[in-house]
mmCIF file of C-alpha atoms in Angstrom:
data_model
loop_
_atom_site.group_PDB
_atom_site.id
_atom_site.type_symbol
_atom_site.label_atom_id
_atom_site.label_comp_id
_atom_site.label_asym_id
_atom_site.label_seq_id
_atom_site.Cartn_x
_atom_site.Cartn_y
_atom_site.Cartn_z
ATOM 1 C CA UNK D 1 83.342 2.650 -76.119
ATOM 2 C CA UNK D 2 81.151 4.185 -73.604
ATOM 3 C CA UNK D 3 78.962 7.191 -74.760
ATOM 4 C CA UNK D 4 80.940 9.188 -71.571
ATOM 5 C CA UNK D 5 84.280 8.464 -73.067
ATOM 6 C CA UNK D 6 82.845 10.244 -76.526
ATOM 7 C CA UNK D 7 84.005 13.233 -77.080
ATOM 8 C CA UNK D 8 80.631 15.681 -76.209
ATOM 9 C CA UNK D 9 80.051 16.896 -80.012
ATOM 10 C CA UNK D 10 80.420 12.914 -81.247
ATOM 11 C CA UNK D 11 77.904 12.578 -78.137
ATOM 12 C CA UNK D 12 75.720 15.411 -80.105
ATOM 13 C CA UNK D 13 75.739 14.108 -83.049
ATOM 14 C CA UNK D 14 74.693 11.012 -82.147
ATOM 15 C CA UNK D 15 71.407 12.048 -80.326
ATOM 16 C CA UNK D 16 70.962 13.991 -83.121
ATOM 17 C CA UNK D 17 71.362 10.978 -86.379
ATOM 18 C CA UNK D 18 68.962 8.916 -83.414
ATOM 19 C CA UNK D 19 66.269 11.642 -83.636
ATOM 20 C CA UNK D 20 66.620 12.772 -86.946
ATOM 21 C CA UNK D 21 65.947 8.515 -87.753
ATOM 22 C CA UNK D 22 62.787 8.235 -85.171
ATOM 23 C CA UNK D 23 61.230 11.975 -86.887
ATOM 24 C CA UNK D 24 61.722 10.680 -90.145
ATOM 25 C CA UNK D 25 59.928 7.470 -89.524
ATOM 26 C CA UNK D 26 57.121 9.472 -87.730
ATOM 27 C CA UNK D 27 56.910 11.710 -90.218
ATOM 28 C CA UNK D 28 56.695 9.378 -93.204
ATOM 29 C CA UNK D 29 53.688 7.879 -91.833
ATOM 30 C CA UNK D 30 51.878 10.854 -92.000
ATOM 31 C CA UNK D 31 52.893 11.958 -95.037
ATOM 32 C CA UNK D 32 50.168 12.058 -97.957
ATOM 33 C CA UNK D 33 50.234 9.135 -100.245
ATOM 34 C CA UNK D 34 52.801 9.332 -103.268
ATOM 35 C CA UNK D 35 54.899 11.845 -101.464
ATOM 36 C CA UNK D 36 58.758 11.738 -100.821
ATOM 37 C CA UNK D 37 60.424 13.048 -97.262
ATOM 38 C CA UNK D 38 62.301 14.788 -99.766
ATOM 39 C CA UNK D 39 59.605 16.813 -101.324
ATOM 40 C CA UNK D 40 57.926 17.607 -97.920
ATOM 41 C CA UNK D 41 61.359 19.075 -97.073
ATOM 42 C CA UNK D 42 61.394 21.147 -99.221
ATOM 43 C CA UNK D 43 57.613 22.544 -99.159
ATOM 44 C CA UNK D 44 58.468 23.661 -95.220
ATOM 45 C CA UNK D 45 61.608 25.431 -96.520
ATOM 46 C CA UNK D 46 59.927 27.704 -99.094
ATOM 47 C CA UNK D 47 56.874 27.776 -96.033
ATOM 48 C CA UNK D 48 59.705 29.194 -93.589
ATOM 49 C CA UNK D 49 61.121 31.676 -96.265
ATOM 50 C CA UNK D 50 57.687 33.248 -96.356
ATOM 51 C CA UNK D 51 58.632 34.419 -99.877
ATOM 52 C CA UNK D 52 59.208 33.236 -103.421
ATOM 53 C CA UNK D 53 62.737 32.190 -104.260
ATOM 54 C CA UNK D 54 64.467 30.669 -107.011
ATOM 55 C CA UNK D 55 65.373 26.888 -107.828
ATOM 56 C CA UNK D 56 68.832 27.647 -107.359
ATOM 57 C CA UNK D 57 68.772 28.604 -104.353
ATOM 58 C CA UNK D 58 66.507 26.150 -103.192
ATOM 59 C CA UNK D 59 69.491 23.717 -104.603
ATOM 60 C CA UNK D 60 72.241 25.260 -102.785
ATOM 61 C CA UNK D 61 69.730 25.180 -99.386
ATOM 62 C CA UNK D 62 69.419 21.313 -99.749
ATOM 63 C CA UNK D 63 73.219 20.664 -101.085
ATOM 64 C CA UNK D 64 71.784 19.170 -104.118
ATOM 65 C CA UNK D 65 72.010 19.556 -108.102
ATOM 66 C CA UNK D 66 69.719 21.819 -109.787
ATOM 67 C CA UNK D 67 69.122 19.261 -111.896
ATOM 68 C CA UNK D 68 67.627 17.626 -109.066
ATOM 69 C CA UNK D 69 65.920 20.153 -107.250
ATOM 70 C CA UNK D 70 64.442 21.064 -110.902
ATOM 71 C CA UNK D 71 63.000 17.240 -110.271
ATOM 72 C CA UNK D 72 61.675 17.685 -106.936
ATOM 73 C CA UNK D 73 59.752 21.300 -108.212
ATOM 74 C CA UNK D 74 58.361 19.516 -111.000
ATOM 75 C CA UNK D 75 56.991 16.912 -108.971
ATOM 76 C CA UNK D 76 55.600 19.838 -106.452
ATOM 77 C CA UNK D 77 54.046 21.444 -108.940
ATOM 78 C CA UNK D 78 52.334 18.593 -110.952
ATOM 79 C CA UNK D 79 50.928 17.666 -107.204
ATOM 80 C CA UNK D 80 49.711 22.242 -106.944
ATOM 81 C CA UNK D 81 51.530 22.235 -103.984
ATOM 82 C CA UNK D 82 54.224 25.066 -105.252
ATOM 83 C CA UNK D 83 53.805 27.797 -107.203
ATOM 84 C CA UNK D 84 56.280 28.585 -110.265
ATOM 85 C CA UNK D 85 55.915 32.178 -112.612
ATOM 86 C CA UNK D 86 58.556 33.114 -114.509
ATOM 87 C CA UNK D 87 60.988 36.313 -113.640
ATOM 88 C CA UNK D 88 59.529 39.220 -115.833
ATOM 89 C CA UNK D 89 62.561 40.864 -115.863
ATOM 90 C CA UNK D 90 64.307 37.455 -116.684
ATOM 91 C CA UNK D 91 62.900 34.232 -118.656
ATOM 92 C CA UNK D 92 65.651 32.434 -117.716
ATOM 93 C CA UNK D 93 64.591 32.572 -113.626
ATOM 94 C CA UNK D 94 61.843 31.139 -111.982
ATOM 95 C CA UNK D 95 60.368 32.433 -108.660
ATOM 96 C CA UNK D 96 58.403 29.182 -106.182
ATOM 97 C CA UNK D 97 56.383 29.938 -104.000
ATOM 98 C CA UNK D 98 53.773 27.553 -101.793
ATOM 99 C CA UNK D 99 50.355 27.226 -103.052
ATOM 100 C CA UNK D 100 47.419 26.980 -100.835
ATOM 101 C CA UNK D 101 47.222 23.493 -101.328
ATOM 102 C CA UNK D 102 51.093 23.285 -100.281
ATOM 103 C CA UNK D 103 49.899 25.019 -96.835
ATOM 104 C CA UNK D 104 46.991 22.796 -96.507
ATOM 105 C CA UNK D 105 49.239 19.716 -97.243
ATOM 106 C CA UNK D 106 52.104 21.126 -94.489
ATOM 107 C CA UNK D 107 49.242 22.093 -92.482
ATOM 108 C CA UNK D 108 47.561 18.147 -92.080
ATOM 109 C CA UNK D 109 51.291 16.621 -91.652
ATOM 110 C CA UNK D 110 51.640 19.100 -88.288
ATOM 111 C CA UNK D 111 48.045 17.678 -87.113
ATOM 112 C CA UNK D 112 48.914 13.802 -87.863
ATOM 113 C CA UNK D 113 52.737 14.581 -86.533
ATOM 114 C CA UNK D 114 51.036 16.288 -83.402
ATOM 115 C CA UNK D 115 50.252 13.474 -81.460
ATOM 116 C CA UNK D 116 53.846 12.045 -81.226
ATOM 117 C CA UNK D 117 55.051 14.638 -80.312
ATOM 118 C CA UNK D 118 52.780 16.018 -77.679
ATOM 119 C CA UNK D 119 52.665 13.392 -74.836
ATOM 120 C CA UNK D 120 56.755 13.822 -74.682
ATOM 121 C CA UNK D 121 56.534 17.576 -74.967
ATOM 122 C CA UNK D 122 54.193 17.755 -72.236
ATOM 123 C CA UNK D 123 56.573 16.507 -69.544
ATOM 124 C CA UNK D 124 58.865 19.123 -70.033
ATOM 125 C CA UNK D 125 59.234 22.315 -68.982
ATOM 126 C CA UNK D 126 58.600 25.536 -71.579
ATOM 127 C CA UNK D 127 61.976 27.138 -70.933
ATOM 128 C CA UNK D 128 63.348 24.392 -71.445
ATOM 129 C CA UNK D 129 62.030 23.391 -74.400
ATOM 130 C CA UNK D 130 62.755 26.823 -75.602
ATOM 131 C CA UNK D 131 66.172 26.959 -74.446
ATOM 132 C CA UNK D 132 66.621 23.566 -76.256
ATOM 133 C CA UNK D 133 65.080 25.054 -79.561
ATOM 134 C CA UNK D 134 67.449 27.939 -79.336
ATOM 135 C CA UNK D 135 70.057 25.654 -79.325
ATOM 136 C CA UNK D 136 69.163 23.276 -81.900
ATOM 137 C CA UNK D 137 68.769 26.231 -84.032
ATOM 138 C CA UNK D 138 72.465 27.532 -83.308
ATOM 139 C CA UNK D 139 73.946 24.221 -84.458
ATOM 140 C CA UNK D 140 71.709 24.071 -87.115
ATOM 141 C CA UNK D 141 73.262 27.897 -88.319
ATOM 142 C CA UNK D 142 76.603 27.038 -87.527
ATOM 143 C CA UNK D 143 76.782 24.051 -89.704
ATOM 144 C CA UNK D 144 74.871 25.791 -92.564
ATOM 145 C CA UNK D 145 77.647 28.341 -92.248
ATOM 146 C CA UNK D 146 80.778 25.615 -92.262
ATOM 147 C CA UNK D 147 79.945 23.546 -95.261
#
């Protein structure tokens, strides 16, 4: 079957699995030694929150057990890269946050992702690149609000 005679979200997703595969390779070449995609995902995510939150949520972010999001934030912070104090209100909660060795760590990825990115970014135009931001981000938020 032809890619025209695909229905246009099949057509979506497609580019989408295809760049989400060629990012991920990318990316795991620049991560720092002994640490998982996984992991990295989930230092940007408390990075974008720009606040502490709790393992649970962190789980229900990612689709995954707490049992193994507990994993992943032990792993995060034997490495210093997350923060984890206890709820004073609460012993039972947790609060994360990123440690400045967590920002240092996302901040080196960006530099050694940089330079794949840049020589295609280049060649196109900003609105466009912002309008095709915006959209990514509206598919993103629309399937975060269907599952």
């Amino acid at each position: 079957m032809s890619t025209q005679a695909m229905p246009l979200s099949v057509q979506i997703v497609c580019e989408l699995l295809f760049v989400n595969q060629l990012a991920r390779d990318k990316l795991s070449k620049v991560l720092p030694s002994g640490m998982e995609l996984s992991q990295f995902l989930v230092l940007l995510h408390i990075a974008q929150l720009d606040e502490e939150t709790g393992p649970a949520r962190l789980a229900d972010a990612f689709n995954v057990t707490r049992g193994a999001m507990s994993n992943t934030l032990s792993r995060l912070e034997r490495q210093g890269l997350i923060t984890v104090r206890p709820d004073p209100l609460d012993a039972r909660r947790k609060f994360i946050g990123l440690s400045a060795a967590g920002r240092a760590t996302l901040d080196d990825v960006f530099g050694g992702i940089r330079p794949a990115f840049e020589p295609i970014l280049e060649n196109t135009a900003p609105n466009d690149l912002d309008m095709s931001l915006a959209l990514l981000a509206d598919i993103r938020e629309g399937l975060e609000t269907r599952r």
